[in-house]
Amino acid sequence: MTPARDDAHSDARRISASLTDPRIIDPRQELVRHDDLSEEELAQIVRLLAAMREWRDADQRLSFASRTHMKLNETDMRALRYIIASMNSGVPVTAGALSDHLHISTASTTKLLDRLERAGHVERRPHPTDRRAVTVEITPETHREVRRTMGLQHARRFEVVRSLSPKDRETVTRFLQDLSATTLAQAAEPLAAEPLQEQPLPATPEPTALPAAETAPDASRG
C-alpha cells in the first residue's frame, strides 16, 4: 500500500471512529449542545455511544449471517422465533397470531408461510380445538439451526446481563427504555419543513482534530 493510500485508510478509520462524536458530526452545535461539558464527560458519552454503535453493528452482522445461511429475510427469522417461543409455551400458532406479531397483513402472512413451508422450515397442522383453523409448527431441523445461531447468542447476552448488579440492571433498563422512547417519538414526528436554525454561540470553535487513538469498524459499514 502506498503512503497516500495508507494515509487515506487511516483517515477513514478515524472518521468512522468519530461518527458518534458531536465535535465532529455537529461542530457548530446546531443539534447537540456540548460546550457545557468537561472533556472527560464528553469523552465518556462518546465512548458509550460508540459502544452502542459497535454492539448494533455486531448484532446486525450476526443476524445477517444467520439469515443468509438459512436463506431467510428478517421477517422470516422473526416469524420463526415467534413460532419457537409459542411452541415452547404450549400455545398454538395461528396465521392470525403471527400476522399480529409481525404487523403485516393476512395476505402477506399467507405468502410468508407458503414460502417457509416450501423451504422446509414450517409445517401446517390442524388446530387442536378449532377445525376451521390450522396451526404452524417449526420443523425439527430448522428449530435446531435457529437454536444453534440466534438461541446461542441470546444465551450469551443473558450471561452478560446476569453479570451486572441489580442496581446496574435497573440503570441500564431505564437508559434503554428512555432511548427507545426517544427513537419512537422521533419516528412519529413529521420531518421538519424548515431548515435548522443555528444557535448563537459565544465563539465559533476551531474544527476539532479527529481522535487518533480510537479505533472502530471499517468506514465502509457506514
Coordinates of C-alpha atoms in Angstrom, one line a residue:
M1 CA 0.0 0.0 0.0
T2 CA 1.4 3.4 -1.0
P3 CA 1.8 6.1 1.7
A4 CA -1.1 8.1 0.2
R5 CA -3.4 5.2 0.3
D6 CA -2.2 4.3 3.8
D7 CA -3.0 7.8 5.0
A8 CA -6.4 7.7 3.3
H9 CA -7.2 4.4 5.0
S10 CA -6.1 5.7 8.4
D11 CA -8.2 8.9 7.9
A12 CA -11.2 6.7 7.0
R13 CA -10.8 4.7 10.2
R14 CA -10.5 7.8 12.3
I15 CA -13.6 9.3 10.8
S16 CA -15.5 6.0 11.3
A17 CA -14.4 6.1 15.0
S18 CA -15.8 9.6 15.3
L19 CA -19.3 9.1 13.9
T20 CA -20.8 9.4 17.4
D21 CA -18.7 12.4 18.4
P22 CA -20.7 15.7 18.3
R23 CA -17.5 17.7 17.9
I24 CA -17.1 16.0 14.5
I25 CA -20.6 15.4 13.3
D26 CA -22.1 18.7 14.6
P27 CA -19.2 21.1 15.1
R28 CA -21.4 24.2 15.2
Q29 CA -23.6 22.7 17.8
E30 CA -26.8 23.1 15.8
L31 CA -28.3 19.9 17.2
V32 CA -26.1 18.9 20.2
R33 CA -25.0 21.5 22.7
H34 CA -21.9 20.2 24.4
D35 CA -19.8 23.2 25.4
D36 CA -21.2 22.9 28.9
L37 CA -19.5 19.5 29.4
S38 CA -16.0 18.9 30.5
E39 CA -13.7 17.0 28.1
E40 CA -13.9 14.0 30.4
E41 CA -17.7 14.0 30.5
L42 CA -17.9 14.4 26.7
A43 CA -15.3 11.6 26.1
Q44 CA -17.3 9.3 28.4
I45 CA -20.6 10.0 26.5
V46 CA -18.9 9.5 23.1
R47 CA -17.4 6.1 24.3
L48 CA -20.9 5.0 25.4
L49 CA -22.4 6.0 22.1
A50 CA -19.6 4.3 20.2
A51 CA -20.0 1.1 22.3
M52 CA -23.7 1.1 21.4
R53 CA -22.9 1.5 17.7
E54 CA -20.4 -1.3 17.9
W55 CA -22.9 -3.6 19.5
R56 CA -25.6 -2.8 17.0
D57 CA -23.2 -3.4 14.1
A58 CA -22.1 -6.7 15.6
D59 CA -25.7 -7.8 16.1
Q60 CA -26.6 -6.9 12.6
R61 CA -23.7 -8.8 11.2
L62 CA -24.6 -11.9 13.1
S63 CA -28.3 -11.6 12.2
F64 CA -27.4 -11.1 8.5
A65 CA -25.0 -14.1 8.5
S66 CA -27.7 -16.4 10.1
R67 CA -30.4 -15.3 7.7
T68 CA -28.1 -15.7 4.7
H69 CA -27.1 -19.2 5.8
M70 CA -30.7 -20.2 6.2
K71 CA -31.8 -18.2 3.1
L72 CA -34.3 -16.1 5.1
N73 CA -35.2 -12.5 5.3
E74 CA -35.6 -10.5 8.5
T75 CA -39.4 -11.1 8.7
D76 CA -38.9 -14.8 8.1
M77 CA -36.5 -15.0 11.1
R78 CA -38.8 -13.0 13.3
A79 CA -41.6 -15.4 12.4
L80 CA -39.5 -18.5 13.2
R81 CA -38.5 -17.1 16.6
Y82 CA -42.1 -16.3 17.5
I83 CA -43.2 -19.8 16.5
I84 CA -40.5 -21.3 18.6
A85 CA -41.4 -19.2 21.6
S86 CA -45.1 -20.1 21.2
M87 CA -44.4 -23.8 20.9
N88 CA -42.2 -23.7 24.0
S89 CA -45.1 -22.0 25.8
G90 CA -47.6 -24.6 24.6
V91 CA -49.6 -22.0 22.7
P92 CA -50.8 -23.0 19.2
V93 CA -49.5 -20.6 16.5
T94 CA -52.2 -19.4 14.0
A95 CA -51.7 -17.3 10.9
G96 CA -53.7 -14.5 12.7
A97 CA -51.4 -14.5 15.7
L98 CA -48.4 -14.4 13.5
S99 CA -49.9 -11.6 11.5
D100 CA -50.5 -9.6 14.7
H101 CA -46.9 -10.2 15.9
L102 CA -45.3 -9.2 12.7
H103 CA -47.7 -6.3 12.0
I104 CA -48.3 -7.5 8.4
S105 CA -51.5 -8.2 6.5
T106 CA -53.2 -11.6 6.3
A107 CA -52.3 -11.9 2.7
S108 CA -48.6 -11.2 3.4
T109 CA -48.7 -13.7 6.3
T110 CA -50.1 -16.4 3.9
K111 CA -47.3 -15.7 1.4
L112 CA -44.7 -15.8 4.2
L113 CA -46.0 -19.2 5.5
D114 CA -46.2 -20.6 1.9
R115 CA -42.5 -19.6 1.4
L116 CA -41.4 -21.1 4.7
E117 CA -43.3 -24.3 4.1
R118 CA -41.8 -24.8 0.7
A119 CA -38.3 -24.3 2.1
G120 CA -39.0 -26.9 4.8
H121 CA -38.9 -24.6 7.7
V122 CA -42.5 -24.9 9.0
E123 CA -45.4 -27.3 8.7
R124 CA -49.1 -26.5 8.8
R125 CA -51.2 -28.8 11.0
P126 CA -54.9 -29.0 12.1
H127 CA -55.8 -26.8 15.0
P128 CA -56.4 -29.0 18.1
T129 CA -59.7 -27.3 19.1
D130 CA -60.8 -25.3 16.0
R131 CA -61.5 -27.4 12.9
R132 CA -61.7 -24.3 10.8
A133 CA -58.2 -23.2 11.6
V134 CA -54.7 -24.5 11.2
T135 CA -51.6 -24.1 13.3
V136 CA -48.0 -23.6 12.3
E137 CA -45.1 -25.6 13.7
I138 CA -41.4 -25.3 13.0
T139 CA -39.6 -28.3 11.7
P140 CA -37.1 -30.1 13.9
E141 CA -34.1 -29.3 11.7
T142 CA -34.9 -25.6 11.4
H143 CA -35.5 -25.5 15.2
R144 CA -32.1 -26.9 15.8
E145 CA -30.5 -24.4 13.4
V146 CA -32.2 -21.4 15.0
R147 CA -31.1 -22.5 18.4
R148 CA -27.6 -23.0 17.2
T149 CA -27.3 -19.5 15.9
M150 CA -29.7 -17.0 17.4
G151 CA -30.5 -19.0 20.5
L152 CA -26.9 -19.4 21.5
Q153 CA -26.3 -15.7 21.0
H154 CA -29.3 -14.9 23.2
A155 CA -27.8 -17.2 25.9
R156 CA -24.6 -15.3 25.8
R157 CA -26.4 -12.0 26.1
F158 CA -28.3 -13.3 29.1
E159 CA -25.0 -14.2 30.8
V160 CA -23.7 -10.6 30.3
V161 CA -26.8 -9.2 31.8
R162 CA -26.7 -11.6 34.7
S163 CA -23.2 -10.4 35.5
L164 CA -24.5 -7.0 36.3
S165 CA -25.5 -6.0 39.8
P166 CA -29.3 -5.5 40.3
K167 CA -28.7 -1.7 40.6
D168 CA -26.8 -1.6 37.3
R169 CA -29.5 -3.7 35.6
E170 CA -32.1 -1.1 36.6
T171 CA -29.9 1.7 35.4
V172 CA -29.4 0.0 32.0
T173 CA -33.1 -0.8 31.7
R174 CA -34.1 2.8 32.3
F175 CA -31.5 4.0 29.8
L176 CA -32.6 1.7 27.1
Q177 CA -36.3 2.4 27.7
D178 CA -35.6 6.2 27.5
L179 CA -33.6 5.6 24.3
S180 CA -36.4 3.6 22.8
A181 CA -39.0 6.3 23.7
T182 CA -36.9 9.0 22.1
T183 CA -36.5 6.9 18.9
L184 CA -40.2 6.1 18.7
A185 CA -41.1 9.7 19.4
Q186 CA -38.9 11.0 16.5
A187 CA -40.3 8.3 14.2
A188 CA -43.8 9.5 14.9
E189 CA -42.9 13.2 14.1
P190 CA -43.1 14.5 10.5
L191 CA -39.8 15.7 9.1
A192 CA -39.2 19.4 9.8
A193 CA -40.4 21.6 6.9
E194 CA -38.0 24.4 7.7
P195 CA -34.2 24.2 7.9
L196 CA -32.5 24.1 11.2
Q197 CA -31.8 27.5 12.8
E198 CA -28.3 27.9 14.0
Q199 CA -28.0 28.6 17.8
P200 CA -25.8 31.6 18.7
L201 CA -22.5 30.5 20.3
P202 CA -20.1 32.6 22.3
A203 CA -17.5 31.9 19.7
T204 CA -17.2 29.6 16.7
P205 CA -14.8 26.8 17.8
E206 CA -12.0 25.7 15.6
P207 CA -12.5 22.4 13.8
T208 CA -11.6 19.6 16.2
A209 CA -8.9 17.2 15.2
L210 CA -10.0 13.7 14.6
P211 CA -9.2 11.4 17.6
A212 CA -6.2 9.3 16.6
A213 CA -6.3 6.8 19.5
E214 CA -9.7 5.4 19.0
T215 CA -10.4 2.6 16.6
A216 CA -13.7 1.4 15.1
P217 CA -15.1 -0.9 12.4
D218 CA -14.2 0.0 8.9
A219 CA -15.9 3.1 7.5
S220 CA -17.3 1.1 4.6
R221 CA -20.0 0.0 7.0
G222 CA -21.4 3.5 7.3

